[in-house]
PDB file of C-alpha atoms in Angstrom:
ATOM      1  CA  MET A   1      -0.133   0.038  -0.206  1.00  0.00           C
ATOM      2  CA  PRO A   2       1.272   3.510  -1.057  1.00  0.00           C
ATOM      3  CA  ARG A   3       2.172   5.517   2.211  1.00  0.00           C
ATOM      4  CA  VAL A   4       2.332   9.282   1.683  1.00  0.00           C
ATOM      5  CA  LYS A   5       5.202  11.821   3.558  1.00  0.00           C
ATOM      6  CA  ILE A   6       4.505  15.645   3.356  1.00  0.00           C
ATOM      7  CA  CYS A   7       7.932  17.282   3.075  1.00  0.00           C
ATOM      8  CA  GLY A   8       8.553  20.632   3.957  1.00  0.00           C
ATOM      9  CA  THR A   9       6.711  20.562   7.280  1.00  0.00           C
ATOM     10  CA  THR A  10       7.830  23.811   9.184  1.00  0.00           C
ATOM     11  CA  SER A  11       4.698  24.182  12.092  1.00  0.00           C
ATOM     12  CA  VAL A  12       3.039  22.381  14.252  1.00  0.00           C
ATOM     13  CA  HIS A  13      -0.307  23.396  12.747  1.00  0.00           C
ATOM     14  CA  ASP A  14       0.947  22.134   9.669  1.00  0.00           C
ATOM     15  CA  ALA A  15       2.228  18.775  11.132  1.00  0.00           C
ATOM     16  CA  VAL A  16      -1.163  18.262  12.649  1.00  0.00           C
ATOM     17  CA  GLN A  17      -3.211  19.480   9.337  1.00  0.00           C
ATOM     18  CA  ALA A  18      -1.101  16.702   7.397  1.00  0.00           C
ATOM     19  CA  ALA A  19      -1.801  14.211  10.244  1.00  0.00           C
ATOM     20  CA  GLN A  20      -5.332  14.464  10.045  1.00  0.00           C
ATOM     21  CA  ALA A  21      -5.359  14.625   6.030  1.00  0.00           C
ATOM     22  CA  GLY A  22      -4.069  10.956   6.483  1.00  0.00           C
ATOM     23  CA  ALA A  23      -0.420  11.342   6.174  1.00  0.00           C
ATOM     24  CA  ASP A  24       1.786   8.720   7.038  1.00  0.00           C
ATOM     25  CA  ALA A  25       4.980  10.521   7.550  1.00  0.00           C
ATOM     26  CA  LEU A  26       6.237  14.335   8.029  1.00  0.00           C
ATOM     27  CA  GLY A  27       9.447  15.591   6.210  1.00  0.00           C
ATOM     28  CA  PHE A  28      11.331  18.180   8.578  1.00  0.00           C
ATOM     29  CA  ILE A  29      14.079  19.907   6.193  1.00  0.00           C
ATOM     30  CA  PHE A  30      17.102  20.546   7.964  1.00  0.00           C
ATOM     31  CA  ALA A  31      19.266  21.540   4.729  1.00  0.00           C
ATOM     32  CA  PRO A  32      20.586  25.099   5.253  1.00  0.00           C
ATOM     33  CA  VAL A  33      20.043  26.131   1.673  1.00  0.00           C
ATOM     34  CA  SER A  34      16.164  25.434   1.667  1.00  0.00           C
ATOM     35  CA  LYS A  35      13.354  27.807   1.988  1.00  0.00           C
ATOM     36  CA  ARG A  36      11.560  25.317   4.338  1.00  0.00           C
ATOM     37  CA  LEU A  37      14.558  25.319   6.556  1.00  0.00           C
ATOM     38  CA  VAL A  38      13.101  24.195  10.131  1.00  0.00           C
ATOM     39  CA  SER A  39      15.006  23.925  13.312  1.00  0.00           C
ATOM     40  CA  ALA A  40      15.449  20.694  15.399  1.00  0.00           C
ATOM     41  CA  SER A  41      13.151  22.370  18.314  1.00  0.00           C
ATOM     42  CA  VAL A  42      10.173  23.003  16.023  1.00  0.00           C
ATOM     43  CA  ALA A  43      10.348  19.862  14.159  1.00  0.00           C
ATOM     44  CA  ARG A  44      10.499  17.916  17.587  1.00  0.00           C
ATOM     45  CA  GLU A  45       7.872  19.999  18.775  1.00  0.00           C
ATOM     46  CA  ALA A  46       5.561  19.303  15.530  1.00  0.00           C
ATOM     47  CA  GLY A  47       6.622  15.676  15.560  1.00  0.00           C
ATOM     48  CA  LEU A  48       5.594  15.108  18.955  1.00  0.00           C
ATOM     49  CA  SER A  49       1.987  16.851  18.391  1.00  0.00           C
ATOM     50  CA  VAL A  50       1.064  14.103  15.988  1.00  0.00           C
ATOM     51  CA  GLY A  51       2.148  11.094  17.978  1.00  0.00           C
ATOM     52  CA  PRO A  52       3.952   7.877  17.040  1.00  0.00           C
ATOM     53  CA  ALA A  53       1.754   6.718  14.308  1.00  0.00           C
ATOM     54  CA  VAL A  54       3.157   9.185  11.858  1.00  0.00           C
ATOM     55  CA  ALA A  55       6.809   8.968  11.012  1.00  0.00           C
ATOM     56  CA  ARG A  56       9.149  11.857  11.200  1.00  0.00           C
ATOM     57  CA  VAL A  57      11.763  12.463   8.819  1.00  0.00           C
ATOM     58  CA  GLY A  58      14.885  14.407   9.047  1.00  0.00           C
ATOM     59  CA  VAL A  59      15.814  15.629   5.446  1.00  0.00           C
ATOM     60  CA  PHE A  60      19.557  16.769   4.801  1.00  0.00           C
ATOM     61  CA  LEU A  61      21.662  17.848   1.907  1.00  0.00           C
ATOM     62  CA  ASP A  62      25.350  17.677   1.399  1.00  0.00           C
ATOM     63  CA  GLN A  63      25.642  18.216   5.484  1.00  0.00           C
ATOM     64  CA  GLY A  64      28.434  16.421   7.599  1.00  0.00           C
ATOM     65  CA  LEU A  65      27.556  13.056   9.510  1.00  0.00           C
ATOM     66  CA  ASP A  66      27.957  14.817  13.166  1.00  0.00           C
ATOM     67  CA  GLU A  67      25.423  17.601  11.999  1.00  0.00           C
ATOM     68  CA  VAL A  68      22.856  14.654  10.570  1.00  0.00           C
ATOM     69  CA  LEU A  69      23.086  12.686  13.535  1.00  0.00           C
ATOM     70  CA  ARG A  70      22.884  15.721  16.127  1.00  0.00           C
ATOM     71  CA  LEU A  71      19.900  17.471  14.243  1.00  0.00           C
ATOM     72  CA  SER A  72      18.261  14.064  14.100  1.00  0.00           C
ATOM     73  CA  GLU A  73      18.683  13.218  17.789  1.00  0.00           C
ATOM     74  CA  ALA A  74      17.475  16.767  18.837  1.00  0.00           C
ATOM     75  CA  ALA A  75      14.392  16.526  16.592  1.00  0.00           C
ATOM     76  CA  ARG A  76      13.657  13.170  17.352  1.00  0.00           C
ATOM     77  CA  VAL A  77      13.236  11.705  13.754  1.00  0.00           C
ATOM     78  CA  SER A  78      12.460   8.123  13.108  1.00  0.00           C
ATOM     79  CA  ALA A  79      14.328   7.896   9.712  1.00  0.00           C
ATOM     80  CA  VAL A  80      16.940  10.222   7.995  1.00  0.00           C
ATOM     81  CA  GLN A  81      16.659  10.969   4.012  1.00  0.00           C
ATOM     82  CA  LEU A  82      19.809  11.773   2.668  1.00  0.00           C
ATOM     83  CA  HIS A  83      20.423  13.913  -0.596  1.00  0.00           C
ATOM     84  CA  GLY A  84      23.840  14.717  -2.158  1.00  0.00           C
ATOM     85  CA  PRO A  85      26.833  12.737  -2.889  1.00  0.00           C
ATOM     86  CA  LEU A  86      27.721  10.839  -0.145  1.00  0.00           C
ATOM     87  CA  SER A  87      30.275   8.096   0.614  1.00  0.00           C
ATOM     88  CA  GLU A  88      28.942   4.174   1.196  1.00  0.00           C
ATOM     89  CA  GLY A  89      30.612   4.645   4.777  1.00  0.00           C
ATOM     90  CA  PHE A  90      28.774   8.010   5.700  1.00  0.00           C
ATOM     91  CA  VAL A  91      25.180   6.082   4.430  1.00  0.00           C
ATOM     92  CA  ARG A  92      26.340   2.945   6.335  1.00  0.00           C
ATOM     93  CA  ALA A  93      27.073   4.815   9.444  1.00  0.00           C
ATOM     94  CA  VAL A  94      23.577   6.799   9.546  1.00  0.00           C
ATOM     95  CA  THR A  95      21.906   3.392   9.122  1.00  0.00           C
ATOM     96  CA  ALA A  96      23.424   2.222  12.594  1.00  0.00           C
ATOM     97  CA  PHE A  97      21.194   4.802  14.072  1.00  0.00           C
ATOM     98  CA  TYR A  98      18.041   5.415  11.852  1.00  0.00           C
ATOM     99  CA  PRO A  99      16.708   3.917   8.660  1.00  0.00           C
ATOM    100  CA  VAL A 100      17.624   5.736   5.518  1.00  0.00           C
ATOM    101  CA  LEU A 101      15.963   7.045   2.820  1.00  0.00           C
ATOM    102  CA  ARG A 102      18.800   7.209   0.135  1.00  0.00           C
ATOM    103  CA  VAL A 103      17.689  10.030  -2.679  1.00  0.00           C
ATOM    104  CA  LEU A 104      19.238   9.458  -5.943  1.00  0.00           C
ATOM    105  CA  ARG A 105      19.245  11.459  -9.099  1.00  0.00           C
ATOM    106  CA  PRO A 106      18.041   9.668 -12.147  1.00  0.00           C
ATOM    107  CA  ALA A 107      21.516   9.932 -13.418  1.00  0.00           C
ATOM    108  CA  ASP A 108      22.850   7.749 -10.712  1.00  0.00           C
ATOM    109  CA  LEU A 109      20.264   5.332 -10.309  1.00  0.00           C
ATOM    110  CA  VAL A 110      21.480   2.613 -12.221  1.00  0.00           C
ATOM    111  CA  THR A 111      25.134   2.641 -10.571  1.00  0.00           C
ATOM    112  CA  GLU A 112      24.326   3.829  -7.227  1.00  0.00           C
ATOM    113  CA  GLY A 113      21.003   2.202  -7.155  1.00  0.00           C
ATOM    114  CA  LYS A 114      22.803  -1.427  -7.187  1.00  0.00           C
ATOM    115  CA  LEU A 115      24.885  -0.525  -4.537  1.00  0.00           C
ATOM    116  CA  TRP A 116      22.056   0.192  -1.906  1.00  0.00           C
ATOM    117  CA  GLN A 117      19.710  -2.476  -3.305  1.00  0.00           C
ATOM    118  CA  ASP A 118      20.168  -4.949  -0.509  1.00  0.00           C
ATOM    119  CA  VAL A 119      21.412  -2.947   2.321  1.00  0.00           C
ATOM    120  CA  PRO A 120      19.351  -3.325   5.405  1.00  0.00           C
ATOM    121  CA  GLY A 121      17.934  -0.256   6.735  1.00  0.00           C
ATOM    122  CA  VAL A 122      18.252   1.820   3.402  1.00  0.00           C
ATOM    123  CA  THR A 123      15.437   2.482   0.960  1.00  0.00           C
ATOM    124  CA  LEU A 124      15.925   4.116  -2.333  1.00  0.00           C
ATOM    125  CA  MET A 125      14.179   7.437  -3.215  1.00  0.00           C
ATOM    126  CA  LEU A 126      14.278   9.221  -6.624  1.00  0.00           C
ATOM    127  CA  ASP A 127      13.973  12.814  -7.089  1.00  0.00           C
ATOM    128  CA  ALA A 128      14.636  15.329  -9.638  1.00  0.00           C
ATOM    129  CA  PRO A 129      18.195  16.540 -10.466  1.00  0.00           C
ATOM    130  CA  GLN A 130      18.020  19.613  -8.206  1.00  0.00           C
ATOM    131  CA  PRO A 131      16.004  18.740  -4.866  1.00  0.00           C
ATOM    132  CA  GLY A 132      13.360  21.339  -3.864  1.00  0.00           C
ATOM    133  CA  GLY A 133      14.151  23.084  -7.281  1.00  0.00           C
ATOM    134  CA  GLY A 134      10.678  23.164  -8.314  1.00  0.00           C
ATOM    135  CA  VAL A 135      11.367  21.050 -11.515  1.00  0.00           C
ATOM    136  CA  PRO A 136       9.347  17.874 -11.571  1.00  0.00           C
ATOM    137  CA  LEU A 137      11.083  14.695 -12.103  1.00  0.00           C
ATOM    138  CA  ASP A 138      11.272  13.590 -16.034  1.00  0.00           C
ATOM    139  CA  TRP A 139       9.648  10.480 -15.925  1.00  0.00           C
ATOM    140  CA  GLU A 140       9.710  10.240 -19.415  1.00  0.00           C
ATOM    141  CA  SER A 141      13.201   9.613 -19.382  1.00  0.00           C
ATOM    142  CA  LEU A 142      13.049   6.831 -17.156  1.00  0.00           C
ATOM    143  CA  ARG A 143      10.377   4.691 -19.050  1.00  0.00           C
ATOM    144  CA  ALA A 144      13.506   2.584 -20.290  1.00  0.00           C
ATOM    145  CA  THR A 145      14.400   1.690 -16.400  1.00  0.00           C
ATOM    146  CA  PHE A 146      10.802   1.423 -15.859  1.00  0.00           C
ATOM    147  CA  PRO A 147       8.731   0.007 -18.742  1.00  0.00           C
ATOM    148  CA  PRO A 148       5.213   0.382 -18.896  1.00  0.00           C
ATOM    149  CA  ALA A 149       4.964  -3.371 -18.608  1.00  0.00           C
ATOM    150  CA  ARG A 150       6.428  -3.426 -15.020  1.00  0.00           C
ATOM    151  CA  GLY A 151       4.057  -0.116 -14.113  1.00  0.00           C
ATOM    152  CA  TRP A 152       5.413   2.761 -12.194  1.00  0.00           C
ATOM    153  CA  PRO A 153       7.536   2.217  -9.004  1.00  0.00           C
ATOM    154  CA  GLU A 154       5.897   1.106  -5.909  1.00  0.00           C
ATOM    155  CA  GLY A 155       5.341   3.953  -3.242  1.00  0.00           C
ATOM    156  CA  TRP A 156       3.065   6.393  -4.844  1.00  0.00           C
ATOM    157  CA  GLY A 157       1.309   8.607  -2.584  1.00  0.00           C
ATOM    158  CA  ARG A 158      -2.512   9.587  -2.613  1.00  0.00           C
ATOM    159  CA  GLY A 159      -3.268  12.053  -5.551  1.00  0.00           C
ATOM    160  CA  THR A 160       0.576  11.749  -7.059  1.00  0.00           C
ATOM    161  CA  SER A 161       1.229  10.682 -10.629  1.00  0.00           C
ATOM    162  CA  PRO A 162       4.286  10.628 -13.007  1.00  0.00           C
ATOM    163  CA  ARG A 163       3.395  14.100 -13.996  1.00  0.00           C
ATOM    164  CA  ARG A 164       2.752  15.604 -10.367  1.00  0.00           C
ATOM    165  CA  SER A 165       5.248  13.743  -8.076  1.00  0.00           C
ATOM    166  CA  GLY A 166       8.994  15.160  -7.859  1.00  0.00           C
ATOM    167  CA  CYS A 167      10.218  12.366  -5.917  1.00  0.00           C
ATOM    168  CA  CYS A 168       9.089   8.788  -4.834  1.00  0.00           C
ATOM    169  CA  GLY A 169      10.294   5.899  -2.951  1.00  0.00           C
ATOM    170  CA  LEU A 170      11.587   2.346  -4.734  1.00  0.00           C
ATOM    171  CA  PRO A 171      11.096  -0.158  -2.129  1.00  0.00           C
ATOM    172  CA  GLY A 172      12.742  -3.670  -3.796  1.00  0.00           C
ATOM    173  CA  TRP A 173      13.719  -1.502  -6.878  1.00  0.00           C
ATOM    174  CA  THR A 174      15.531  -3.813  -9.388  1.00  0.00           C
ATOM    175  CA  PRO A 175      17.110  -2.608 -12.209  1.00  0.00           C
TER     176      PRO A 175
END
């Protein structure tokens, strides 16, 4: 069954509304370059306001391991979403503490996707080349990887489609 993550949550009010609308998870962006940047204390308060049934995901882009772990602990997230070029050791270090959503660009899917395919605690996600840049993922260019006979990848949320979604989870993805 598809699960829905509402990313860019910046307040308790938004968190409660998302949870009441049926969100399975909330995304709290800790990437300093984001216009939806949230502090660990606001993320923690917002996450606690919706209860344990709603997952809390810390979203990071090109940040150091210490910062990722420190902010994740302070915000009390239940999973970490990692964007950007990262070493295998970095991602594995995070999986020692949190489940990881490893975000890949389409250009990196075939090479790096195989690396994470069978690693416990790592779920692949696909995103547009510039995360949060407002440019949707070019699903047409992925038809060779996901031919129509196989259907679209698992993980679609309510109301999303290849035309409307910027990213999607790829549980059990095989190239």
